[in-house]
Coordinates of C-alpha atoms in Angstrom, one line a residue:
Chain A
X744 CA -62.2 54.4 -36.7
X745 CA -59.1 56.3 -37.6
X746 CA -55.9 54.6 -38.1
X747 CA -53.4 55.2 -35.6
X748 CA -49.8 54.7 -36.6
X749 CA -47.1 53.3 -34.7
X750 CA -45.4 56.9 -33.9
X751 CA -49.0 58.5 -33.0
X752 CA -49.4 55.6 -30.5
X753 CA -46.1 56.0 -29.1
X754 CA -46.5 59.7 -28.4
X755 CA -49.6 58.8 -26.7
X756 CA -48.3 56.5 -24.6
X757 CA -45.5 58.9 -23.6
X758 CA -47.9 61.8 -23.3
X759 CA -50.4 59.6 -20.8
X760 CA -47.4 59.0 -18.3
X761 CA -46.3 62.8 -18.6
X762 CA -48.4 65.3 -20.6
X763 CA -46.0 67.9 -19.9
X764 CA -43.5 66.2 -22.1
X765 CA -42.0 68.7 -25.0
X766 CA -42.1 67.5 -28.5
X767 CA -38.6 67.9 -28.4
X768 CA -38.3 65.5 -25.6
X769 CA -40.9 63.1 -27.1
X770 CA -38.8 63.2 -30.5
X771 CA -36.1 62.4 -28.6
X772 CA -37.1 59.5 -27.0
X773 CA -38.8 57.9 -29.9
X774 CA -35.7 58.7 -32.3
X775 CA -38.1 60.9 -34.6
X776 CA -37.7 64.5 -36.1
X777 CA -39.5 67.1 -33.7
X778 CA -41.4 68.4 -36.5
X779 CA -42.5 64.9 -37.5
X780 CA -43.8 64.9 -33.7
X781 CA -45.7 68.4 -33.7
X782 CA -47.4 67.5 -37.1
X783 CA -48.6 64.1 -35.3
X784 CA -50.1 65.7 -32.2
X785 CA -51.5 68.6 -33.8
X786 CA -53.4 65.8 -35.9
X787 CA -54.5 64.3 -33.0
X788 CA -55.7 67.1 -31.2
X789 CA -57.5 68.2 -34.2
X790 CA -59.5 64.7 -34.5
X791 CA -59.8 64.8 -31.0
X792 CA -57.8 61.5 -30.4
X793 CA -56.0 63.7 -27.8
X794 CA -59.3 65.4 -25.8
X795 CA -57.2 67.4 -23.2
X796 CA -54.2 67.4 -21.3
X797 CA -55.4 67.4 -17.5
X798 CA -54.0 66.8 -14.6
X799 CA -54.4 63.8 -12.0
X800 CA -55.2 65.1 -8.4
X801 CA -55.3 63.3 -5.3
X802 CA -58.2 65.4 -3.9
X803 CA -57.9 63.4 -0.7
X804 CA -54.6 65.9 -0.2
X805 CA -56.7 68.9 -0.8
X806 CA -59.8 68.6 1.2
X807 CA -62.1 66.1 3.1
X808 CA -65.1 68.1 2.3
X809 CA -65.6 65.9 -1.1
X810 CA -67.3 62.6 -1.9
X811 CA -67.7 60.5 -5.0
X812 CA -70.6 57.8 -5.9
X813 CA -70.4 55.3 -8.5
X814 CA -74.3 55.0 -9.3
X815 CA -75.6 52.2 -11.3
X816 CA -78.5 53.5 -13.1
X817 CA -81.0 51.2 -15.3
X818 CA -82.2 53.0 -18.3
X819 CA -85.1 52.5 -21.3
X820 CA -83.2 53.2 -24.1
X821 CA -85.1 55.6 -26.2
X822 CA -86.4 54.8 -29.7
X823 CA -84.3 56.0 -32.5
X824 CA -81.4 57.3 -30.1
X825 CA -80.7 54.4 -27.8
X826 CA -78.9 55.5 -24.9
X827 CA -77.3 58.5 -26.2
X828 CA -79.9 61.4 -25.5
X829 CA -80.2 60.1 -21.9
X830 CA -76.5 59.6 -21.4
X831 CA -76.2 63.4 -22.4
X832 CA -79.0 64.6 -20.1
X833 CA -76.9 63.0 -17.5
X834 CA -73.6 63.9 -18.5
X835 CA -74.2 67.6 -18.7
X836 CA -74.5 68.2 -15.3
X837 CA -71.3 69.5 -13.7
X838 CA -71.7 67.1 -10.6
X839 CA -70.9 64.3 -12.9
X840 CA -67.7 63.4 -13.5
X841 CA -67.8 60.4 -15.7
X842 CA -70.4 58.3 -17.5
X843 CA -69.9 55.0 -18.8
X844 CA -72.6 52.9 -20.8
X845 CA -72.2 49.2 -19.6
X846 CA -72.9 45.9 -20.3
X847 CA -74.3 43.7 -17.5
X848 CA -77.5 44.3 -14.8
X849 CA -77.6 47.7 -15.3
X850 CA -76.8 50.3 -18.4
X851 CA -75.0 53.4 -17.0
X852 CA -72.4 53.7 -14.3
X853 CA -72.3 57.5 -13.3
X854 CA -69.5 58.9 -11.2
X855 CA -70.8 62.0 -9.0
X856 CA -69.0 64.1 -7.1
X857 CA -70.1 66.3 -4.2
X858 CA -69.2 68.3 -1.2
X859 CA -71.1 65.7 1.2
X860 CA -73.4 62.7 1.1
X861 CA -76.5 64.7 1.5
X862 CA -75.5 66.5 -1.7
X863 CA -74.9 63.3 -3.7
X864 CA -78.0 62.1 -2.3
X865 CA -80.0 65.2 -3.5
X866 CA -78.5 65.0 -6.8
X867 CA -79.9 61.6 -7.2
X868 CA -83.3 62.0 -5.9
X869 CA -83.8 65.4 -7.2
X870 CA -82.0 65.3 -10.7
X871 CA -81.3 61.8 -11.6
X872 CA -84.1 59.5 -10.4
X873 CA -86.8 61.7 -11.6
X874 CA -85.8 61.5 -15.4
X875 CA -88.5 59.6 -17.3
X876 CA -86.3 56.6 -19.0
X877 CA -84.7 56.1 -15.4
X878 CA -85.9 52.6 -14.0
X879 CA -83.7 52.7 -11.2
X880 CA -80.7 54.0 -9.7
X881 CA -78.5 52.3 -7.1
X882 CA -76.0 54.5 -5.2
X883 CA -72.2 53.4 -3.8
X884 CA -70.1 55.9 -2.2
X885 CA -66.4 55.5 -2.9
X886 CA -64.0 55.6 0.3
X887 CA -60.6 55.8 -1.1
X888 CA -58.9 56.1 -4.7
X889 CA -56.0 54.0 -4.9
X890 CA -55.1 54.1 -8.7
X891 CA -56.8 56.2 -11.8
X892 CA -56.0 55.7 -15.3
X893 CA -52.7 53.7 -14.4
X894 CA -51.4 56.3 -12.2
X895 CA -51.1 54.8 -8.4
X896 CA -51.7 57.6 -5.8
X897 CA -49.9 56.7 -3.3
X898 CA -46.8 54.4 -4.7
X899 CA -45.0 52.5 -2.0
X900 CA -42.6 50.9 -4.2
X901 CA -39.7 53.1 -4.0
X902 CA -36.3 52.7 -6.1
X903 CA -33.8 50.6 -3.1
X904 CA -31.5 49.7 -5.5
X905 CA -27.9 50.4 -4.7
X906 CA -26.3 53.4 -5.7
X907 CA -23.5 51.6 -7.8
X908 CA -23.6 48.1 -9.0
X909 CA -21.4 46.1 -11.2
Chain B
X666 CA -32.5 37.5 26.4
X667 CA -29.0 35.9 25.8
X668 CA -25.9 37.9 25.7
X669 CA -23.7 37.3 23.2
X670 CA -20.3 37.7 24.6
X671 CA -17.7 36.8 21.7
X672 CA -15.9 40.2 20.9
X673 CA -17.1 40.9 17.6
X674 CA -14.8 40.5 14.5
X675 CA -12.0 43.2 14.1
X676 CA -11.6 43.8 17.8
X677 CA -9.0 40.7 18.3
X678 CA -5.6 41.8 18.5
X679 CA -4.1 39.0 16.1
X680 CA -4.7 39.4 12.5
X681 CA -5.8 36.2 10.8
X682 CA -5.2 37.3 7.4
X683 CA -2.0 35.1 7.0
X684 CA -4.5 31.8 6.8
X685 CA -6.1 32.9 3.7
X686 CA -5.5 31.0 0.7
X687 CA -2.8 33.0 -1.4
X688 CA -4.9 33.0 -4.1
X689 CA -7.6 34.7 -2.5
X690 CA -5.3 37.4 -1.0
X691 CA -4.1 38.3 -4.1
X692 CA -7.8 39.2 -5.5
X693 CA -8.1 43.0 -5.4
X694 CA -11.5 44.3 -4.4
X695 CA -13.7 45.7 -7.1
X696 CA -12.7 49.1 -8.2
X697 CA -16.7 49.8 -8.2
X698 CA -16.6 49.3 -4.9
X699 CA -14.8 52.7 -3.6
X700 CA -17.1 54.2 -5.7
X701 CA -20.0 52.7 -3.7
X702 CA -18.5 54.1 -0.5
X703 CA -18.4 57.5 -1.9
X704 CA -22.0 57.6 -2.8
X705 CA -23.6 55.8 -0.2
X706 CA -25.7 57.6 2.2
X707 CA -26.5 60.6 0.2
X708 CA -29.7 61.1 -0.9
X709 CA -29.4 64.1 -3.4
X710 CA -26.9 62.0 -5.7
X711 CA -28.5 60.9 -9.0
X712 CA -27.2 57.8 -9.9
X713 CA -26.3 56.4 -13.4
X714 CA -24.1 53.6 -11.7
X715 CA -26.3 51.4 -11.3
X716 CA -26.0 48.2 -13.2
X717 CA -29.7 46.6 -12.8
X718 CA -33.2 47.6 -14.3
X719 CA -35.2 50.5 -12.8
X720 CA -38.2 48.3 -13.3
X721 CA -39.8 46.3 -10.2
X722 CA -40.0 42.5 -11.1
X723 CA -43.4 42.9 -12.8
X724 CA -46.6 42.0 -10.5
X725 CA -47.5 38.9 -12.1
X726 CA -44.3 37.1 -11.3
X727 CA -44.1 38.5 -7.8
X728 CA -47.9 37.3 -7.4
X729 CA -47.0 33.5 -9.0
X730 CA -44.3 33.1 -6.1
X731 CA -46.3 34.6 -3.5
X732 CA -49.1 32.2 -4.3
X733 CA -46.5 29.0 -4.9
X734 CA -44.9 30.2 -1.2
X735 CA -48.9 30.1 0.1
X736 CA -49.1 26.7 -1.2
X737 CA -46.0 25.3 0.6
X738 CA -43.5 25.0 -2.5
X739 CA -40.6 25.7 -0.2
X740 CA -38.5 22.4 -0.7
X741 CA -35.3 21.8 -2.8
X742 CA -36.1 20.8 -6.5
X743 CA -34.1 18.5 -8.7
X744 CA -30.3 19.6 -9.0
X745 CA -30.8 21.1 -12.5
X746 CA -33.8 22.9 -11.5
X747 CA -37.7 22.1 -12.1
X748 CA -38.5 20.1 -15.1
X749 CA -41.1 22.3 -16.3
X750 CA -38.3 25.4 -16.2
X751 CA -35.9 23.6 -18.4
X752 CA -38.4 22.9 -20.8
X753 CA -39.5 26.5 -20.7
X754 CA -35.9 27.6 -21.3
X755 CA -35.6 25.5 -23.9
X756 CA -38.5 26.6 -25.8
X757 CA -37.6 30.1 -25.1
X758 CA -34.1 29.9 -26.4
X759 CA -35.6 28.1 -29.5
X760 CA -38.0 31.1 -30.4
X761 CA -35.7 33.7 -29.3
X762 CA -32.4 32.6 -30.6
X763 CA -32.6 29.7 -32.8
X764 CA -31.2 27.4 -30.2
X765 CA -31.9 23.7 -29.9
X766 CA -30.7 22.2 -26.2
X767 CA -32.2 19.2 -24.6
X768 CA -33.8 20.3 -21.2
X769 CA -32.9 17.0 -19.9
X770 CA -29.1 16.9 -20.7
X771 CA -28.3 20.1 -21.6
X772 CA -29.6 23.0 -19.1
X773 CA -29.0 23.9 -15.6
X774 CA -30.6 26.5 -13.7
X775 CA -27.9 28.4 -11.3
X776 CA -27.9 31.0 -8.9
X777 CA -27.6 33.8 -11.2
X778 CA -26.0 33.8 -13.9
X779 CA -22.4 34.4 -12.0
X780 CA -22.6 31.2 -10.8
X781 CA -22.8 29.7 -14.1
X782 CA -19.9 31.4 -15.4
X783 CA -18.5 30.3 -12.0
X784 CA -19.2 26.6 -12.5
X785 CA -18.1 26.6 -16.2
X786 CA -14.7 28.2 -15.1
X787 CA -14.1 25.5 -12.4
X788 CA -15.6 22.6 -14.7
X789 CA -12.9 23.5 -17.4
X790 CA -9.6 25.1 -16.0
X791 CA -6.4 23.1 -15.2
X792 CA -4.1 25.2 -13.4
X793 CA -2.2 27.3 -15.6
X794 CA -4.9 27.8 -18.5
X795 CA -4.8 30.9 -19.9
X796 CA -8.4 32.3 -20.3
X797 CA -8.9 35.2 -22.9
X798 CA -11.4 38.0 -21.8
X799 CA -12.0 41.0 -24.0
X800 CA -11.9 44.1 -22.1
X801 CA -13.8 46.5 -20.7
X802 CA -16.1 44.0 -19.5
X803 CA -17.7 43.2 -16.3
X804 CA -15.6 43.0 -13.4
X805 CA -15.9 39.3 -12.0
X806 CA -14.7 37.1 -14.9
X807 CA -10.9 37.8 -14.1
X808 CA -11.1 37.5 -10.5
X809 CA -13.0 33.9 -10.9
X810 CA -10.7 33.0 -13.1
X811 CA -7.6 33.3 -10.9
X812 CA -9.7 31.9 -7.8
X813 CA -10.3 29.1 -10.3
X814 CA -6.5 28.4 -10.9
X815 CA -6.7 30.1 -14.5
X816 CA -4.9 32.6 -15.7
X817 CA -7.0 35.6 -17.3
X818 CA -5.4 37.2 -20.4
X819 CA -7.3 40.6 -21.3
X820 CA -8.0 41.5 -24.8
X821 CA -8.2 45.0 -25.3
X822 CA -11.0 46.5 -27.8
X823 CA -11.4 50.0 -28.5
X824 CA -13.9 52.9 -29.3
X825 CA -12.7 53.1 -32.7
X826 CA -14.1 49.7 -33.2
X827 CA -17.2 50.4 -30.9
X828 CA -15.7 47.8 -28.4
X829 CA -16.5 44.9 -30.9
X830 CA -14.0 42.0 -30.4
X831 CA -12.1 41.7 -33.6
X832 CA -10.2 38.5 -34.9
X833 CA -6.6 40.2 -35.0
X834 CA -7.3 41.2 -31.6
X835 CA -8.0 38.1 -30.1
X836 CA -5.6 36.0 -32.4
X837 CA -2.9 38.1 -31.2
X838 CA -3.3 37.1 -27.5
X839 CA -3.6 33.5 -28.2
X840 CA -0.7 31.3 -26.9
X841 CA -0.7 27.4 -26.7
X842 CA -2.1 27.6 -23.2
X843 CA -5.1 29.3 -24.4
X844 CA -8.2 27.3 -23.6
X845 CA -11.3 29.7 -22.8
X846 CA -12.8 32.6 -24.5
X847 CA -15.2 34.5 -22.4
X848 CA -17.7 36.3 -24.2
X849 CA -20.6 39.1 -22.9
X850 CA -22.2 40.4 -25.6
X851 CA -24.4 42.8 -25.4
X852 CA -21.6 44.3 -23.5
X853 CA -21.6 45.8 -19.9
X854 CA -20.1 47.9 -20.0
X855 CA -19.9 49.5 -23.5
X856 CA -22.9 48.6 -24.7
X857 CA -21.4 46.8 -27.8
X858 CA -22.9 44.4 -29.5
X859 CA -21.9 41.5 -32.3
X860 CA -24.0 41.1 -35.1
X861 CA -23.4 37.7 -37.3
X862 CA -20.7 39.4 -39.7
X863 CA -18.6 40.2 -36.5
X864 CA -19.1 36.7 -35.0
X865 CA -18.2 35.1 -38.2
X866 CA -14.2 35.6 -38.1
X867 CA -14.4 35.1 -34.3
X868 CA -15.7 31.5 -35.0
X869 CA -13.0 30.8 -37.8
X870 CA -10.3 31.8 -34.8
X871 CA -12.1 29.9 -32.1
X872 CA -12.1 26.7 -34.4
X873 CA -8.7 27.2 -35.6
X874 CA -7.1 27.4 -32.3
X875 CA -9.7 24.9 -30.5
X876 CA -10.9 27.3 -27.8
X877 CA -14.1 26.7 -25.7
X878 CA -16.4 29.7 -25.1
X879 CA -18.5 30.8 -22.1
X880 CA -20.8 33.2 -23.8
X881 CA -22.5 35.3 -21.0
X882 CA -25.6 36.7 -23.0
X883 CA -27.5 38.1 -19.8
X884 CA -28.5 41.3 -22.0
X885 CA -29.3 39.3 -24.8
X886 CA -33.0 40.8 -24.8
X887 CA -31.5 44.5 -24.8
X888 CA -30.7 45.1 -28.1
X889 CA -32.0 47.9 -30.1
X890 CA -32.8 48.0 -33.8
X891 CA -31.1 44.7 -34.4
X892 CA -32.0 41.0 -32.6
X893 CA -29.0 39.5 -30.8
X894 CA -27.3 36.7 -32.4
X895 CA -25.9 34.1 -29.8
X896 CA -22.5 33.0 -30.4
X897 CA -23.9 29.2 -29.9
X898 CA -25.7 29.5 -33.2
X899 CA -23.2 30.0 -35.4
X900 CA -22.2 27.0 -37.4
X901 CA -19.8 24.4 -35.5
X902 CA -20.2 26.6 -32.1
X903 CA -22.9 25.0 -30.6
X904 CA -20.8 22.2 -28.8
X905 CA -17.7 24.4 -28.0
X906 CA -20.1 27.0 -26.7
X907 CA -21.3 27.5 -22.9
X908 CA -24.1 29.9 -22.9
X909 CA -24.8 31.7 -19.8
X910 CA -27.7 34.0 -19.2
X911 CA -30.6 34.9 -17.1
X912 CA -33.9 36.5 -15.9
X913 CA -32.2 39.3 -13.8
X914 CA -32.2 41.7 -16.8
X915 CA -34.6 41.0 -19.6
X916 CA -37.3 40.4 -16.9
X917 CA -35.9 43.0 -13.8
X918 CA -35.7 40.0 -11.6
X919 CA -31.9 40.9 -10.1
X920 CA -32.7 39.8 -6.9
X921 CA -34.2 36.3 -7.4
X922 CA -30.9 35.3 -8.7
X923 CA -32.2 33.3 -11.6
X924 CA -29.6 32.3 -13.9
X925 CA -28.9 29.0 -16.5
X926 CA -26.5 27.7 -18.6
X927 CA -26.9 25.6 -21.6
X928 CA -24.1 23.2 -23.6
X929 CA -23.0 19.9 -24.7
X930 CA -24.2 17.2 -22.2
X931 CA -20.6 16.4 -21.4
X932 CA -19.8 20.1 -19.9
X933 CA -23.3 20.5 -18.4
X934 CA -22.9 17.3 -16.4
X935 CA -19.7 18.3 -15.0
X936 CA -21.0 21.6 -14.1
X937 CA -24.2 20.0 -12.7
X938 CA -21.4 18.0 -10.2
X939 CA -20.0 20.8 -8.7
X940 CA -23.6 22.9 -8.6
X941 CA -25.2 19.6 -6.7
X942 CA -22.0 19.4 -4.0
X943 CA -22.2 23.6 -3.8
X944 CA -25.5 25.2 -3.8
X945 CA -27.5 21.8 -4.2
X946 CA -30.2 23.8 -6.6
X947 CA -31.4 27.1 -7.7
X948 CA -33.9 28.8 -5.2
X949 CA -37.2 27.0 -5.8
X950 CA -38.9 30.3 -5.2
X951 CA -37.2 31.8 -7.8
X952 CA -37.5 28.7 -10.5
X953 CA -41.3 29.5 -9.9
X954 CA -40.9 32.9 -10.6
X955 CA -38.8 32.6 -13.7
X956 CA -41.4 30.0 -15.0
X957 CA -43.8 32.7 -14.7
X958 CA -42.2 34.9 -16.7
X959 CA -41.0 32.9 -19.3
X960 CA -44.8 31.7 -19.8
X961 CA -46.5 35.2 -19.3
X962 CA -43.7 38.0 -19.1
X963 CA -43.2 38.7 -22.7
X964 CA -45.3 41.5 -23.2
X965 CA -44.0 43.0 -20.1
X966 CA -40.4 42.4 -21.3
X967 CA -41.1 44.2 -25.0
X968 CA -42.8 47.1 -23.2
X969 CA -39.5 47.5 -20.6
X970 CA -36.6 47.2 -23.5
X971 CA -39.0 50.1 -25.4
X972 CA -38.9 52.1 -22.3
X973 CA -35.0 51.9 -22.2
X974 CA -34.6 52.2 -25.9
X975 CA -36.3 55.6 -25.5
X976 CA -33.9 56.6 -22.6
X977 CA -30.8 55.1 -24.6
X978 CA -31.8 57.6 -27.2
X979 CA -32.2 60.5 -24.6
X980 CA -28.8 59.8 -23.2
X981 CA -26.7 59.5 -26.1
X982 CA -27.9 62.8 -27.4
X983 CA -27.5 64.6 -23.9
X984 CA -23.9 63.2 -23.6
X985 CA -23.2 64.2 -27.0
X986 CA -24.8 67.7 -26.6
X987 CA -22.7 68.3 -23.3
X988 CA -19.5 67.8 -25.2
X989 CA -18.7 64.2 -24.7
X990 CA -18.1 61.7 -27.4
X991 CA -20.3 59.2 -27.7
X992 CA -20.3 56.0 -29.7
X993 CA -24.1 54.4 -29.9
X994 CA -24.3 51.5 -27.7
X995 CA -26.6 48.8 -29.0
X996 CA -27.3 46.6 -26.6
X997 CA -27.7 46.3 -22.8
X998 CA -28.2 49.7 -20.4
X999 CA -25.3 51.8 -20.6
X1000 CA -23.8 54.5 -22.6
X1001 CA -19.9 54.7 -22.5
X1002 CA -19.1 58.0 -23.5
X1003 CA -15.2 59.1 -23.8
X1004 CA -14.0 61.6 -21.2
X1005 CA -10.5 61.8 -22.9
X1006 CA -11.0 65.3 -24.2
X1007 CA -11.7 66.7 -20.4
X1008 CA -7.7 66.4 -19.6
X1009 CA -8.8 64.3 -16.5
X1010 CA -8.8 60.5 -15.9
X1011 CA -11.7 58.5 -15.8
X1012 CA -11.4 58.2 -11.9
X1013 CA -10.8 61.8 -11.4
X1014 CA -13.9 62.3 -14.0
X1015 CA -16.1 60.2 -12.0
X1016 CA -14.8 61.5 -8.7
X1017 CA -15.3 65.3 -9.2
X1018 CA -18.8 64.6 -10.9
X1019 CA -19.8 62.8 -7.8
X1020 CA -18.3 65.3 -5.5
X1021 CA -19.0 68.5 -7.5
X1022 CA -22.3 67.6 -9.0
X1023 CA -23.8 65.1 -7.3
X1024 CA -24.0 62.7 -10.1
X1025 CA -22.8 58.8 -9.7
X1026 CA -21.1 56.9 -12.4
X1027 CA -18.3 54.5 -12.8
X1028 CA -15.4 55.2 -14.2
X1029 CA -14.2 53.1 -17.4
X1030 CA -10.8 51.9 -15.8
X1031 CA -12.6 49.8 -13.4
X1032 CA -13.4 47.5 -16.4
X1033 CA -10.3 46.5 -17.4
X1034 CA -8.2 47.2 -20.8
X1035 CA -9.3 49.6 -22.9
X1036 CA -11.6 51.1 -20.4
X1037 CA -9.5 54.0 -19.5
X1038 CA -10.9 57.4 -20.9
X1039 CA -14.4 56.3 -20.5
X1040 CA -17.4 56.4 -18.3
X1041 CA -20.2 53.8 -17.8
X1042 CA -23.6 55.6 -17.4
X1043 CA -26.5 53.1 -17.0
X1044 CA -29.7 55.1 -18.2
X1045 CA -32.3 52.5 -16.3
X1046 CA -33.1 55.5 -14.3
X1047 CA -36.1 58.0 -15.0
X1048 CA -36.5 60.2 -17.8
X1049 CA -36.5 63.2 -15.6
X1050 CA -33.4 61.9 -13.3
X1051 CA -31.6 61.7 -17.0
X1052 CA -32.5 65.0 -17.8
X1053 CA -31.2 66.4 -14.6
X1054 CA -28.0 64.5 -14.4
X1055 CA -27.1 65.5 -18.1
X1056 CA -27.6 69.0 -17.5
X1057 CA -25.1 68.4 -14.3
X1058 CA -22.7 66.7 -16.9
X1059 CA -23.0 69.6 -19.2
X1060 CA -22.3 72.3 -16.8
X1061 CA -19.3 70.1 -15.4
X1062 CA -17.7 69.4 -19.1
X1063 CA -18.1 73.2 -19.5
X1064 CA -16.2 73.8 -16.6
X1065 CA -13.2 71.3 -17.2
X1066 CA -13.0 73.2 -20.6
X1067 CA -12.8 76.6 -19.0
X1068 CA -10.4 75.3 -16.3
X1069 CA -8.2 73.5 -19.1
X1070 CA -8.0 76.9 -21.1
X1071 CA -6.8 78.6 -18.1
X1072 CA -4.2 76.3 -17.6
X1073 CA -2.9 76.8 -21.2

């Protein structure tokens, strides 16, 4: 694994909080040179340490025509490739939002998004289950998302400090 | 429902102030209070005036307290505080600052560091004793001294020394009545710290004049690029020093009111005597939370310190770019820029900044000698708020420059 130095680690932490922070601001916060920060970011982008700058969206506020399911999938690994090939066959579907290889009672945890229950159910029965090496699936629909990637969707902890204090 | 028929206070015709102790009457309300009133109630103000962390108390600490309440841990504790907590404090001070205190005889937990300072002063002062206080400093030392019957003697510190206390400055204010020196480094409001080299000459003066030191080290964890040196850790200073600290700043626990004092058993037992008659013990739920913070809170604390350090760099750069001279604060979470070049007093500057640009900061003058001409800006606020505040300060300073030009 690529050795990530202290500066890079700090840059990643700050970008995780807010990906729009400029190299100039990052350099100020970290007491580094702007060029140094730019180089570090460039390297990490090239090495795909930084994969993408995406936005965390609370879709509940955009539309209610959207359901998400977490599907536990048991599979038979393929000779020579293990879980990689089958995981790829699953994650290439655009409606699959994330895929994890898990330890424990099942192998893959697949997050699937659809416009309604039927759409997700159809995906499971028509696309996922028929795959040869898929042994079983268990579909759990999510009801509400509270937190994602360390970001709380509806933070109730306001700044209630006194405006001026000694 | 029972109606309360007594007249509300303030509507009585007769003034009751004549009943008050003359000692209390002569105490002036804090200059900070006035700014508080000016800023109160406005939502659009960005405040750099807050003297507390912007972090909430870490969840594991809050949760530990909730759990203890559910289990019914709601009674008094021993006067000095739970033995486990005192042991925890002793271990912590040993690991972090190379200090050795006996948790049974040398440590007392208090209602915030403030109570510890009050206890120490009340235990030590004979009427007329002079208490040496380097200024600018936290606003409470001088009034508590007066209430305790002592005479506060300010020692001015200067921007050119980065607000460090010097042996000459201290020596110049010593008289035969000098008894106690109150230290607060890292400093609120200046952000100054004292290194071992800075301390050594001070320790010599303390020894020479047989002073007792109350060292308020509440910001000890918040130093940047260097480690805090406790005054008590200097050779020969342990017995002469009452170390005061607490959980408020390091662990973001201001509202819990958990502090402590450590020192020679004779001094601590005297303080304990006052403590047991006045407050009995520090809040039991606060003690549970404090113990949790010491046991499992170091990682979170380091993360918070790191975050202050980042914002410290941002505010110092921003203030300098705005055209204000600003020494590099190495501790606490305050920048203390000079506004002397603007032609305004610190009070005028702070008032106009608040009224015209909706940024609250505290004028240096409220912190005593040497504070005039400076502004205390707390950087315990979010990066985006800091950026916005710095921009507004820049606009204000540019405007002042223009005004000054027009007048000349």
